[in-house]
PDB file of C-alpha atoms in Angstrom:
ATOM      1  CA  MET A   1       0.033  -0.030  -0.001  1.00 67.00           C
ATOM      2  CA  ILE A   2       1.169   3.518  -0.907  1.00 75.00           C
ATOM      3  CA  PHE A   3      -0.056   6.745   0.675  1.00 81.00           C
ATOM      4  CA  ASP A   4      -0.458   9.782  -1.584  1.00 84.00           C
ATOM      5  CA  ALA A   5      -0.047  13.001   0.051  1.00 87.00           C
ATOM      6  CA  GLU A   6      -2.792  14.203  -2.018  1.00 90.00           C
ATOM      7  CA  ASN A   7      -5.331  11.615  -0.699  1.00 94.00           C
ATOM      8  CA  MET A   8      -4.620  11.847   3.342  1.00 96.00           C
ATOM      9  CA  PHE A   9      -7.122  12.860   5.651  1.00 96.00           C
ATOM     10  CA  PHE A  10      -5.077  12.282   8.897  1.00 95.00           C
ATOM     11  CA  GLU A  11      -1.248  11.883   8.612  1.00 95.00           C
ATOM     12  CA  GLY A  12      -0.194  10.837  12.473  1.00 92.00           C
ATOM     13  CA  LYS A  13      -3.066  13.110  13.809  1.00 93.00           C
ATOM     14  CA  GLU A  14      -2.763  13.010  17.662  1.00 92.00           C
ATOM     15  CA  LEU A  15      -5.704  12.044  19.080  1.00 89.00           C
ATOM     16  CA  SER A  16      -7.575  13.960  22.188  1.00 84.00           C
ATOM     17  CA  ALA A  17     -10.880  13.527  23.966  1.00 80.00           C
ATOM     18  CA  THR A  18     -12.582  15.687  21.322  1.00 85.00           C
ATOM     19  CA  THR A  19     -13.963  15.532  17.698  1.00 90.00           C
ATOM     20  CA  LEU A  20     -11.339  16.018  15.125  1.00 92.00           C
ATOM     21  CA  GLN A  21     -11.917  17.234  11.491  1.00 94.00           C
ATOM     22  CA  SER A  22      -9.769  15.997   8.910  1.00 95.00           C
ATOM     23  CA  ASP A  23      -8.181  17.775   5.903  1.00 95.00           C
ATOM     24  CA  ILE A  24     -10.706  18.093   2.819  1.00 96.00           C
ATOM     25  CA  LEU A  25      -9.960  16.380  -0.376  1.00 95.00           C
ATOM     26  CA  LYS A  26     -11.407  17.468  -3.394  1.00 94.00           C
ATOM     27  CA  VAL A  27     -12.098  14.041  -5.525  1.00 90.00           C
ATOM     28  CA  GLY A  28     -14.773  15.365  -7.879  1.00 86.00           C
ATOM     29  CA  PRO A  29     -18.260  14.107  -8.007  1.00 85.00           C
ATOM     30  CA  GLY A  30     -19.369  10.699  -9.400  1.00 79.00           C
ATOM     31  CA  GLU A  31     -18.598   7.268  -8.672  1.00 79.00           C
ATOM     32  CA  ALA A  32     -15.782   4.784  -9.906  1.00 73.00           C
ATOM     33  CA  SER A  33     -16.518   1.620 -11.116  1.00 71.00           C
ATOM     34  CA  ASP A  34     -13.458   0.252  -9.047  1.00 76.00           C
ATOM     35  CA  PRO A  35     -13.432   2.900  -6.039  1.00 82.00           C
ATOM     36  CA  MET A  36     -10.555   3.888  -4.113  1.00 89.00           C
ATOM     37  CA  ILE A  37     -10.232   2.229  -0.584  1.00 92.00           C
ATOM     38  CA  LEU A  38     -10.496   4.133   2.738  1.00 94.00           C
ATOM     39  CA  PHE A  39      -7.703   2.907   5.004  1.00 94.00           C
ATOM     40  CA  ALA A  40      -7.492   3.968   8.694  1.00 94.00           C
ATOM     41  CA  GLN A  41      -5.599   3.006  11.558  1.00 94.00           C
ATOM     42  CA  HIS A  42      -4.887   4.416  14.795  1.00 92.00           C
ATOM     43  CA  LYS A  43      -2.046   3.830  17.435  1.00 90.00           C
ATOM     44  CA  LYS A  44      -3.500   3.220  20.991  1.00 82.00           C
ATOM     45  CA  GLU A  45      -2.397   4.817  23.906  1.00 85.00           C
ATOM     46  CA  GLY A  46      -4.323   3.990  26.819  1.00 83.00           C
ATOM     47  CA  SER A  47      -7.903   3.275  26.716  1.00 87.00           C
ATOM     48  CA  GLY A  48     -10.755   4.900  25.037  1.00 89.00           C
ATOM     49  CA  THR A  49     -13.268   4.697  22.097  1.00 91.00           C
ATOM     50  CA  LEU A  50     -12.558   5.912  18.513  1.00 93.00           C
ATOM     51  CA  SER A  51     -15.238   6.259  15.621  1.00 95.00           C
ATOM     52  CA  ILE A  52     -14.852   8.005  12.274  1.00 96.00           C
ATOM     53  CA  SER A  53     -17.434   9.081  10.004  1.00 97.00           C
ATOM     54  CA  LEU A  54     -17.090   9.596   6.235  1.00 97.00           C
ATOM     55  CA  VAL A  55     -18.754  12.875   5.222  1.00 97.00           C
ATOM     56  CA  THR A  56     -19.382  14.246   1.791  1.00 96.00           C
ATOM     57  CA  SER A  57     -20.429  17.651   0.137  1.00 97.00           C
ATOM     58  CA  ALA A  58     -20.922  19.394  -3.163  1.00 96.00           C
ATOM     59  CA  THR A  59     -18.979  22.544  -1.857  1.00 96.00           C
ATOM     60  CA  GLU A  60     -15.711  22.959   0.268  1.00 95.00           C
ATOM     61  CA  ASP A  61     -17.134  24.534   3.149  1.00 96.00           C
ATOM     62  CA  PHE A  62     -19.764  21.454   3.979  1.00 96.00           C
ATOM     63  CA  SER A  63     -22.532  23.804   4.535  1.00 94.00           C
ATOM     64  CA  GLU A  64     -24.859  21.061   3.150  1.00 95.00           C
ATOM     65  CA  SER A  65     -23.135  17.561   3.852  1.00 96.00           C
ATOM     66  CA  THR A  66     -24.048  14.038   3.999  1.00 96.00           C
ATOM     67  CA  THR A  67     -22.286  11.021   6.249  1.00 97.00           C
ATOM     68  CA  LEU A  68     -21.582   8.189   3.894  1.00 96.00           C
ATOM     69  CA  ALA A  69     -20.570   5.869   6.600  1.00 97.00           C
ATOM     70  CA  THR A  70     -19.337   5.468  10.144  1.00 97.00           C
ATOM     71  CA  TYR A  71     -16.712   3.232  11.391  1.00 97.00           C
ATOM     72  CA  GLU A  72     -15.742   1.880  14.824  1.00 95.00           C
ATOM     73  CA  ASN A  73     -13.375  -1.296  14.232  1.00 93.00           C
ATOM     74  CA  PHE A  74      -9.926  -0.482  13.128  1.00 92.00           C
ATOM     75  CA  PRO A  75      -8.068  -0.882  11.016  1.00 92.00           C
ATOM     76  CA  VAL A  76     -10.490   0.310   8.461  1.00 94.00           C
ATOM     77  CA  LYS A  77     -10.312  -1.069   4.916  1.00 93.00           C
ATOM     78  CA  ALA A  78     -13.583  -0.257   3.056  1.00 93.00           C
ATOM     79  CA  LYS A  79     -14.297   0.685  -0.389  1.00 92.00           C
ATOM     80  CA  LEU A  80     -15.504   4.199  -0.731  1.00 91.00           C
ATOM     81  CA  PRO A  81     -19.553   4.100  -0.515  1.00 91.00           C
ATOM     82  CA  ARG A  82     -21.634   5.367  -3.226  1.00 91.00           C
ATOM     83  CA  GLY A  83     -22.744   8.908  -2.872  1.00 93.00           C
ATOM     84  CA  ASN A  84     -19.754  11.010  -3.408  1.00 92.00           C
ATOM     85  CA  LYS A  85     -20.600  14.818  -4.217  1.00 95.00           C
ATOM     86  CA  GLY A  86     -17.239  15.954  -4.685  1.00 94.00           C
ATOM     87  CA  TYR A  87     -15.448  16.793  -1.466  1.00 96.00           C
ATOM     88  CA  LEU A  88     -14.799  14.336   1.418  1.00 96.00           C
ATOM     89  CA  LYS A  89     -13.529  14.737   4.875  1.00 97.00           C
ATOM     90  CA  LEU A  90     -13.443  12.564   7.951  1.00 97.00           C
ATOM     91  CA  THR A  91     -14.775  13.377  11.368  1.00 96.00           C
ATOM     92  CA  ALA A  92     -13.057  11.566  14.281  1.00 95.00           C
ATOM     93  CA  ALA A  93     -15.109  11.261  17.615  1.00 93.00           C
ATOM     94  CA  SER A  94     -12.326  10.158  20.344  1.00 92.00           C
ATOM     95  CA  THR A  95     -12.246   9.511  24.019  1.00 92.00           C
ATOM     96  CA  TYR A  96      -8.647   8.658  23.884  1.00 89.00           C
ATOM     97  CA  SER A  97      -6.467  11.152  25.600  1.00 85.00           C
ATOM     98  CA  ALA A  98      -3.175  10.258  23.684  1.00 88.00           C
ATOM     99  CA  GLY A  99      -2.341   8.323  20.607  1.00 91.00           C
ATOM    100  CA  ALA A 100      -2.668   9.023  16.812  1.00 94.00           C
ATOM    101  CA  ILE A 101      -4.802   8.467  13.819  1.00 95.00           C
ATOM    102  CA  THR A 102      -3.616   7.830  10.199  1.00 95.00           C
ATOM    103  CA  ALA A 103      -6.429   7.781   7.242  1.00 96.00           C
ATOM    104  CA  GLY A 104      -6.348   8.051   3.539  1.00 95.00           C
ATOM    105  CA  LEU A 105      -7.641   6.835   0.346  1.00 94.00           C
ATOM    106  CA  VAL A 106      -5.354   4.125  -1.133  1.00 92.00           C
ATOM    107  CA  LEU A 107      -5.738   1.858  -4.192  1.00 85.00           C
ATOM    108  CA  ASP A 108      -4.514  -1.186  -2.692  1.00 77.00           C
ATOM    109  CA  ASP A 109      -5.123  -2.227   0.848  1.00 65.00           C
ATOM    110  CA  ASP A 110      -3.485  -5.575   0.876  1.00 67.00           C
ATOM    111  CA  ILE A 111      -1.010  -5.015   3.691  1.00 56.00           C
ATOM    112  CA  LEU A 112      -0.153  -6.479   7.024  1.00 48.00           C
ATOM    113  CA  VAL A 113      -1.197  -4.259  10.279  1.00 49.00           C
TER     114      VAL A 113
END
């Protein structure tokens, strides 16, 4: 698996007991016959919970957005769901006080984690 800096939501982002907003990816509207894969993993430090939601919007300000999926089991290796409007971001809800999350879009998730 190869990460591309242009397709990264979080890159070693420190977790805290709060809601985190990822970088926004402009991927263009529409669907692909072979969609990219959302890969996310987190480095646990202590105990807590973490969930991420994949959100899409037709505008970069996400004034009108739709949640496409929510993931609670890590690592996440999931094809992008249908419904992409052009912009994507992740919202992470964490109760961890330490740790880090890395998440991005990849072409191949055949990896060892």
